């Protein structure tokens, strides 16, 4: 057997060398096409924008103007693209743009920098109030890593008037000390781009810091963060459209899992099914690592290893969110792997459901951000006391140790001011009860972990539960779990 394998490998090597020799012999250096003239280089970048429902250039321009309106006089705001993050030798993590950089530019590429000026400035004979520095077109890099918009694409597709190549920033004549406020967030400290390259993020940040004579003050950083949070916490119609898509894909995945789940399945199979439904619908990826915690893992809040086999009698906490055009959903359901909740599981489940409904009812414009959480805590404390799982109200924290709400949007834990709830906020309401093995209560409750999470739009009237397409009462979940999944059959 082994001998046959070696003969096979040697034959393969022989044919490989033959093919290589033949092809090199065919191509003299003169006849080889130059990489600079590869056919796609001159092609219009519009041809390669495959989605027709991306945020428009006027959306991003409108966000820049809204920021400008909030900026103090004589100030400039500076944003950097996310770094390319190395995973291991020759492999990078999938690139994901910095949410602020995306919000204000729409650009999905690394090694870029955006300057937004409060007032018009003169540059090269033009009066401008923003400049974007981008990576250049590069046929050999694009051959390996994908197409770039280049100056023309960024002008036409993203609507910027002043686009410079990132290499130009080193010699860019700007006196940051002339501005009374320089607003920027400290660039990430894990930049790992090649420090010798002239036109990457490292060099943009290095030259920026050289041009800034005074150190960034924490007040300036805070000021920018607050202005951005004030904008990003209110979702505009175009953003809501994308979020509703992401939430609908997540609903479809939750529903499909309800039909497919059965004992013997692994947590990773549940994860695979979820992410298949996300991407089959057009999501680019999950907005955060999918949490599929069964049995004892239902009590680990951010469990992501997803390796355990699911057994009859387990609860499965499924906390997931599809990401669509940079906007993410975040919806949690807790399912009985057998298709039927036990008596103890049902009791805990219904407490969490009651707490969640009380939290959702508190999602009213003008209420404190923490109002939904306070309502949920009040219910959970009362019910756990009734069941004698706790003896005093303060023990409630043993079993419900997190808040109920965060903003949702370009980040799963999105930015916002955490002030009174405002129309256009999208927040989660996600109470939970987690009773790990060994907890100081009757062992019949052990390994019950339940979380129920919906995405809620604050309106001037009743809150709109954007994820209401996923069932959450015991009767409807158990009924749906009896149906057959078309994917797993
Ligand atoms: N979906 C995870 C979380 O909200 O923390
Ligand atoms: Mn959440």
XYZ file of C-alpha atoms and ligand atoms in Angstrom:
495
model
C 0.000 0.000 0.000
C 2.743 2.433 1.088
C 4.918 1.457 -1.893
C 2.042 2.172 -4.287
C 1.689 5.579 -2.647
C 5.365 6.457 -3.279
C 5.178 5.389 -6.912
C 2.075 7.519 -7.278
C 3.775 10.546 -5.703
C 6.874 10.189 -7.899
C 4.743 10.014 -11.008
C 2.894 13.120 -9.881
C 6.167 14.969 -9.293
C 7.415 13.901 -12.705
C 4.331 15.215 -14.450
C 4.430 18.417 -12.403
C 8.041 19.116 -13.483
C 7.161 18.274 -17.065
C 4.292 20.734 -17.107
C 6.378 23.463 -15.455
C 9.260 23.045 -17.869
C 6.940 23.042 -20.845
C 5.162 26.199 -19.777
C 8.357 28.109 -18.915
C 9.866 27.054 -22.234
C 6.868 28.481 -24.035
C 7.125 31.935 -22.469
C 10.191 33.957 -23.190
C 10.360 37.132 -21.049
C 9.429 39.186 -24.126
C 6.246 37.323 -24.818
C 4.974 37.300 -21.211
C 2.135 39.698 -20.524
C 3.164 42.438 -18.152
C 1.359 42.360 -14.872
C 0.774 46.093 -15.303
C -1.347 45.484 -18.332
C -3.576 42.733 -16.999
C -6.938 43.287 -18.647
C -8.982 44.111 -15.554
C -6.776 46.999 -14.481
C -8.453 49.544 -16.711
C -11.914 48.124 -16.297
C -14.404 50.430 -14.707
C -14.580 49.740 -10.941
C -18.391 50.034 -11.114
C -18.484 46.697 -12.955
C -17.255 44.921 -9.857
C -19.720 46.364 -7.377
C -22.086 43.427 -7.351
C -24.631 44.576 -4.763
C -27.253 47.100 -5.777
C -28.462 47.935 -2.269
C -25.310 49.337 -0.680
C -25.546 52.558 1.279
C -25.390 55.418 -1.198
C -22.627 57.955 -1.556
C -25.105 60.598 -0.416
C -25.721 58.630 2.783
C -22.021 58.714 3.662
C -21.671 62.349 2.570
C -24.674 63.199 4.735
C -23.037 61.525 7.738
C -19.852 63.552 7.185
C -21.894 66.740 7.058
C -23.780 65.742 10.214
C -20.449 65.261 11.976
C -19.198 68.589 10.649
C -22.289 70.237 12.104
C -21.384 68.878 15.542
C -17.667 69.695 15.351
C -16.371 72.802 17.135
C -15.098 75.715 15.070
C -11.660 75.396 13.543
C -11.408 71.648 14.091
C -10.464 68.635 12.015
C -11.508 65.027 12.582
C -9.243 62.157 11.553
C -10.270 58.542 10.957
C -8.142 55.544 10.034
C -9.185 52.330 8.292
C -8.866 49.091 10.267
C -5.493 47.380 10.137
C -4.987 44.160 8.227
C -4.599 41.616 11.012
C -2.216 38.731 10.593
C -3.515 35.328 11.714
C -0.430 33.215 11.153
C 2.225 32.698 8.536
C 0.964 34.086 5.234
C -2.663 34.127 6.354
C -4.592 37.198 7.458
C -7.918 37.340 9.256
C -10.744 38.274 6.932
C -10.616 42.049 6.561
C -13.308 44.042 8.304
C -13.530 47.799 8.028
C -13.560 50.000 11.123
C -17.248 50.943 11.707
C -16.559 54.691 11.992
C -14.416 54.703 8.886
C -17.129 52.825 7.010
C -19.921 55.065 8.316
C -18.229 58.223 7.115
C -16.752 56.903 3.859
C -18.291 53.626 2.644
C -14.782 52.429 1.773
C -14.106 48.774 2.598
C -10.350 48.890 1.939
C -7.432 49.030 4.378
C -4.501 51.505 4.487
C -6.717 54.552 4.249
C -7.306 57.726 6.197
C -10.060 60.330 6.193
C -9.787 64.005 7.181
C -12.997 65.967 7.786
C -12.553 69.718 8.250
C -15.113 71.881 10.001
C -14.507 74.787 7.645
C -13.423 74.890 4.017
C -9.648 74.801 3.568
C -7.585 75.678 0.536
C -5.733 72.806 -1.050
C -4.008 72.911 -4.412
C -6.119 75.861 -5.497
C -9.350 74.119 -4.467
C -11.611 74.875 -1.578
C -12.351 71.578 0.190
C -13.698 70.308 3.499
C -12.622 66.649 3.354
C -9.818 64.516 1.951
C -9.495 60.776 1.762
C -6.133 59.028 1.399
C -6.431 55.575 -0.139
C -4.278 52.707 -1.326
C -3.350 52.888 -5.021
C -4.487 50.502 -7.755
C -1.857 47.772 -8.025
C -2.318 45.001 -10.589
C -0.026 42.513 -8.875
C -1.633 43.029 -5.440
C -5.132 43.017 -6.928
C -4.348 39.758 -8.691
C -3.793 38.124 -5.305
C -6.035 39.991 -2.910
C -8.881 41.470 -4.885
C -9.804 44.626 -6.683
C -9.323 48.118 -5.337
C -11.470 51.123 -6.165
C -8.516 53.415 -6.789
C -8.820 57.187 -7.088
C -11.402 57.100 -9.871
C -13.565 54.528 -8.113
C -13.482 56.394 -4.804
C -14.453 59.596 -6.598
C -17.251 58.129 -8.672
C -18.618 55.358 -6.462
C -18.118 56.932 -3.041
C -18.523 60.546 -4.103
C -15.316 62.081 -2.747
C -13.968 65.118 -4.606
C -10.476 65.082 -3.138
C -8.821 61.672 -3.214
C -5.081 61.277 -2.674
C -2.911 58.201 -2.552
C -1.771 57.185 0.922
C 1.887 57.608 -0.093
C 1.193 61.322 -0.539
C 0.384 61.828 3.123
C 4.044 61.782 4.237
C 4.670 64.984 2.260
C 1.186 66.379 2.700
C 1.519 69.958 3.800
C -0.814 70.361 6.720
C -0.211 72.146 9.992
C -2.386 70.379 12.526
C -1.321 72.876 15.186
C -3.329 75.530 13.322
C -6.542 73.809 14.430
C -7.974 74.606 17.811
C -9.274 71.031 18.078
C -7.745 67.946 16.548
C -10.258 65.123 16.894
C -9.200 61.558 16.460
C -9.339 58.235 18.200
C -6.042 56.685 19.106
C -5.206 54.342 16.236
C -5.316 50.736 17.269
C -2.180 49.639 19.031
C -2.057 46.303 17.240
C -1.125 47.613 13.830
C 0.962 44.917 12.261
C 1.402 46.152 8.728
C 4.853 46.199 7.270
C 6.630 49.146 8.924
C 8.953 49.591 5.937
C 6.256 50.184 3.362
C 5.608 53.759 2.278
C 1.905 53.547 1.735
C 0.261 51.420 4.401
C -1.647 52.162 7.570
C 1.526 52.066 9.658
C 3.052 54.837 7.614
C -0.158 56.918 7.641
C -0.320 56.721 11.437
C 3.407 57.339 11.859
C 3.370 60.429 9.653
C 0.174 61.654 11.257
C 1.745 61.431 14.707
C 4.841 63.234 13.429
C 2.711 66.058 12.086
C 0.851 66.411 15.360
C 3.100 68.438 17.590
C 0.937 68.306 20.711
C -0.205 65.014 22.127
C -3.814 64.034 21.742
C -5.753 64.946 24.855
C -8.187 62.446 26.326
C -10.821 65.233 26.167
C -10.481 65.491 22.379
C -10.727 61.755 21.964
C -13.800 61.662 24.168
C -15.333 64.567 22.262
C -15.027 62.739 18.945
C -16.287 59.471 20.401
C -19.334 61.259 21.789
C -20.115 63.056 18.543
C -19.861 59.813 16.588
C -21.965 57.923 19.145
C -24.617 60.629 18.975
C -24.902 60.106 15.219
C -24.536 56.332 15.040
C -27.073 55.643 17.804
C -29.906 57.028 15.640
C -30.500 54.725 12.698
C -31.573 56.378 9.459
C -34.048 54.668 7.129
C -31.327 53.321 4.830
C -29.530 51.760 7.781
C -32.749 50.261 9.134
C -33.394 48.630 5.768
C -30.041 46.830 5.981
C -30.561 45.927 9.635
C -33.983 44.465 8.896
C -32.385 42.284 6.218
C -29.744 41.076 8.687
C -32.447 40.391 11.288
C -34.656 38.544 8.777
C -31.755 36.266 7.804
C -31.149 35.611 11.498
C -34.833 34.825 12.021
C -34.707 32.352 9.123
C -31.664 30.681 10.696
C -33.287 30.457 14.145
C -36.436 28.950 12.660
C -34.479 26.436 10.597
C -32.498 25.356 13.649
C -35.734 24.798 15.569
C -36.794 22.342 12.867
C -33.421 20.626 12.524
C -32.334 20.317 16.154
C -32.225 16.814 17.581
C -30.223 14.801 20.117
C -26.911 13.565 18.738
C -26.296 16.726 16.738
C -23.152 18.637 17.664
C -23.020 22.282 18.654
C -20.874 22.858 15.555
C -23.522 21.305 13.316
C -26.035 23.770 14.707
C -23.505 26.540 14.014
C -22.975 25.294 10.456
C -26.686 25.240 9.764
C -27.150 28.754 11.145
C -24.301 30.210 9.121
C -25.415 28.373 5.998
C -28.815 30.064 6.245
C -27.151 33.444 6.852
C -24.979 33.237 3.777
C -27.498 31.482 1.575
C -29.631 34.592 2.089
C -26.795 36.949 1.206
C -25.194 37.827 4.534
C -21.453 38.389 4.213
C -20.675 36.634 7.522
C -21.857 36.442 11.129
C -21.647 39.795 12.928
C -19.893 38.062 15.871
C -18.854 34.494 16.671
C -21.992 32.347 16.859
C -22.810 31.146 20.381
C -24.282 27.609 20.428
C -24.067 26.443 24.033
C -25.770 23.189 24.963
C -26.231 21.606 28.427
C -23.568 22.945 30.804
C -22.428 25.356 28.071
C -25.799 27.104 28.147
C -24.469 28.728 31.340
C -21.379 30.245 29.632
C -22.430 33.681 28.430
C -20.121 33.973 25.403
C -19.440 30.302 24.682
C -18.020 30.016 21.163
C -16.035 26.766 20.933
C -19.209 24.871 19.945
C -17.697 21.351 20.104
C -20.047 19.424 22.407
C -22.573 16.817 21.378
C -26.128 17.843 22.183
C -28.188 15.423 24.240
C -31.877 14.943 24.956
C -32.592 16.919 28.114
C -30.139 19.730 27.239
C -31.108 23.302 26.651
C -29.309 25.015 23.779
C -28.662 28.766 23.945
C -28.400 30.032 20.372
C -27.145 33.651 20.324
C -26.496 34.622 16.721
C -26.548 37.483 14.221
C -26.093 37.716 10.479
C -24.149 40.697 9.152
C -25.458 42.370 6.013
C -23.549 45.218 4.369
C -21.765 45.888 7.693
C -24.930 45.939 9.864
C -25.499 43.093 12.270
C -28.444 41.415 13.948
C -28.298 39.846 17.427
C -31.087 37.413 18.342
C -31.055 34.709 21.011
C -33.379 31.824 21.523
C -33.085 28.909 23.948
C -34.300 25.550 22.714
C -34.881 22.129 24.284
C -32.728 19.697 22.294
C -35.347 16.950 22.659
C -38.092 19.211 21.323
C -39.808 19.509 24.712
C -38.889 21.587 27.784
C -38.704 19.728 31.114
C -40.790 21.097 33.970
C -37.837 22.911 35.567
C -36.605 24.255 32.216
C -40.089 25.549 31.392
C -40.355 27.340 34.744
C -37.039 29.143 34.265
C -37.775 29.810 30.583
C -41.087 31.478 31.371
C -39.480 33.712 34.003
C -36.964 34.940 31.414
C -39.760 35.433 28.891
C -41.837 37.430 31.389
C -38.760 39.519 32.268
C -38.050 40.141 28.603
C -41.607 41.284 27.912
C -41.422 43.661 30.879
C -38.121 44.962 29.477
C -39.597 45.444 25.996
C -42.574 47.318 27.471
C -40.079 49.740 29.021
C -38.489 50.513 25.622
C -40.178 53.888 25.364
C -38.777 57.116 24.040
C -37.540 59.203 26.978
C -37.096 56.268 29.380
C -33.634 55.799 30.848
C -31.425 53.436 28.845
C -31.352 51.103 31.852
C -35.161 51.002 32.308
C -35.645 47.700 30.390
C -32.882 46.092 32.456
C -34.346 47.305 35.729
C -37.748 45.898 34.812
C -36.227 42.540 33.868
C -34.228 42.389 37.113
C -37.307 43.156 39.167
C -39.209 40.210 37.638
C -36.315 37.772 37.829
C -35.617 38.616 41.473
C -39.263 38.147 42.435
C -39.640 34.822 40.637
C -36.343 33.320 41.817
C -37.352 34.162 45.394
C -40.713 32.452 44.837
C -38.986 29.308 43.545
C -36.532 29.453 46.515
C -33.616 29.405 44.131
C -32.422 32.508 45.986
C -33.046 33.516 49.586
C -32.372 37.261 49.317
C -32.772 39.746 46.437
C -29.023 40.418 46.228
C -28.419 36.760 45.299
C -30.200 37.397 41.992
C -26.842 38.517 40.548
C -25.547 34.964 40.972
C -27.876 33.861 38.177
C -28.412 36.984 36.096
C -25.075 38.744 35.940
C -25.303 40.907 32.815
C -27.286 43.870 31.548
C -30.231 43.411 29.223
C -29.451 45.939 26.554
C -26.900 47.350 24.173
C -27.187 49.391 21.010
C -27.052 47.435 17.769
C -25.838 48.500 14.332
C -22.439 48.499 12.657
C -21.157 46.768 15.785
C -23.043 44.147 17.715
C -22.319 46.191 20.826
C -22.803 49.428 18.976
C -21.820 52.890 20.134
C -24.374 55.208 21.692
C -24.687 57.696 24.513
C -26.572 55.443 26.949
C -28.791 58.422 27.804
C -32.592 58.429 27.537
C -33.964 56.172 24.802
C -34.516 58.013 21.537
C -36.597 57.366 18.468
C -34.375 55.584 15.935
C -32.318 53.697 18.549
C -32.116 49.964 17.952
C -31.329 48.135 21.174
C -31.389 44.550 22.336
C -33.456 43.266 25.246
C -31.836 40.071 26.462
C -32.389 38.910 30.024
C -31.133 35.509 31.081
C -30.915 33.064 33.964
C -27.891 30.776 34.226
C -27.643 28.111 36.929
C -24.335 26.272 36.519
C -23.667 22.949 38.194
C -22.636 23.426 41.826
C -24.799 26.518 42.329
C -26.151 26.956 45.882
C -29.660 25.747 45.060
C -31.487 22.469 44.535
C -29.477 20.436 41.952
C -32.634 19.944 39.901
C -32.007 23.459 38.543
C -28.370 22.845 37.604
C -27.190 23.318 34.014
C -30.249 25.298 33.069
C -29.154 28.344 31.095
C -31.768 30.475 29.335
C -31.401 33.722 27.389
C -34.026 35.338 25.167
C -32.993 38.310 23.052
C -34.802 40.518 20.572
C -33.815 43.604 18.580
C -36.068 46.528 19.362
C -36.572 49.789 17.483
C -37.506 52.738 19.674
C -40.354 54.726 18.125
C -42.525 57.599 19.317
C -45.153 54.999 20.107
C -44.923 51.330 21.125
C -41.545 49.685 20.565
C -41.144 47.717 17.348
C -39.662 44.251 17.861
C -37.726 43.788 14.621
C -36.997 40.123 15.366
C -40.569 39.128 16.145
C -40.500 36.611 13.291
C -38.753 34.125 15.608
C -41.153 32.363 17.955
C -40.437 32.527 21.649
C -43.373 31.075 23.559
C -42.914 27.480 24.640
C -46.011 26.285 22.767
C -44.967 27.806 19.435
C -41.329 26.703 19.743
C -42.327 23.131 20.565
C -44.778 23.097 17.655
C -42.150 24.388 15.205
C -39.633 21.822 16.466
C -41.990 19.085 15.284
C -41.694 20.308 11.685
C -39.052 18.893 9.347
C -36.068 20.938 8.258
C -35.755 21.083 4.481
C -31.984 21.406 4.873
C -31.225 18.376 7.043
C -34.406 16.395 6.225
N -24.631 38.540 21.174
C -23.707 38.602 22.193
C -23.886 39.739 23.118
O -24.758 40.541 22.972
O -23.096 39.911 24.025
Mn -26.741 40.934 22.498
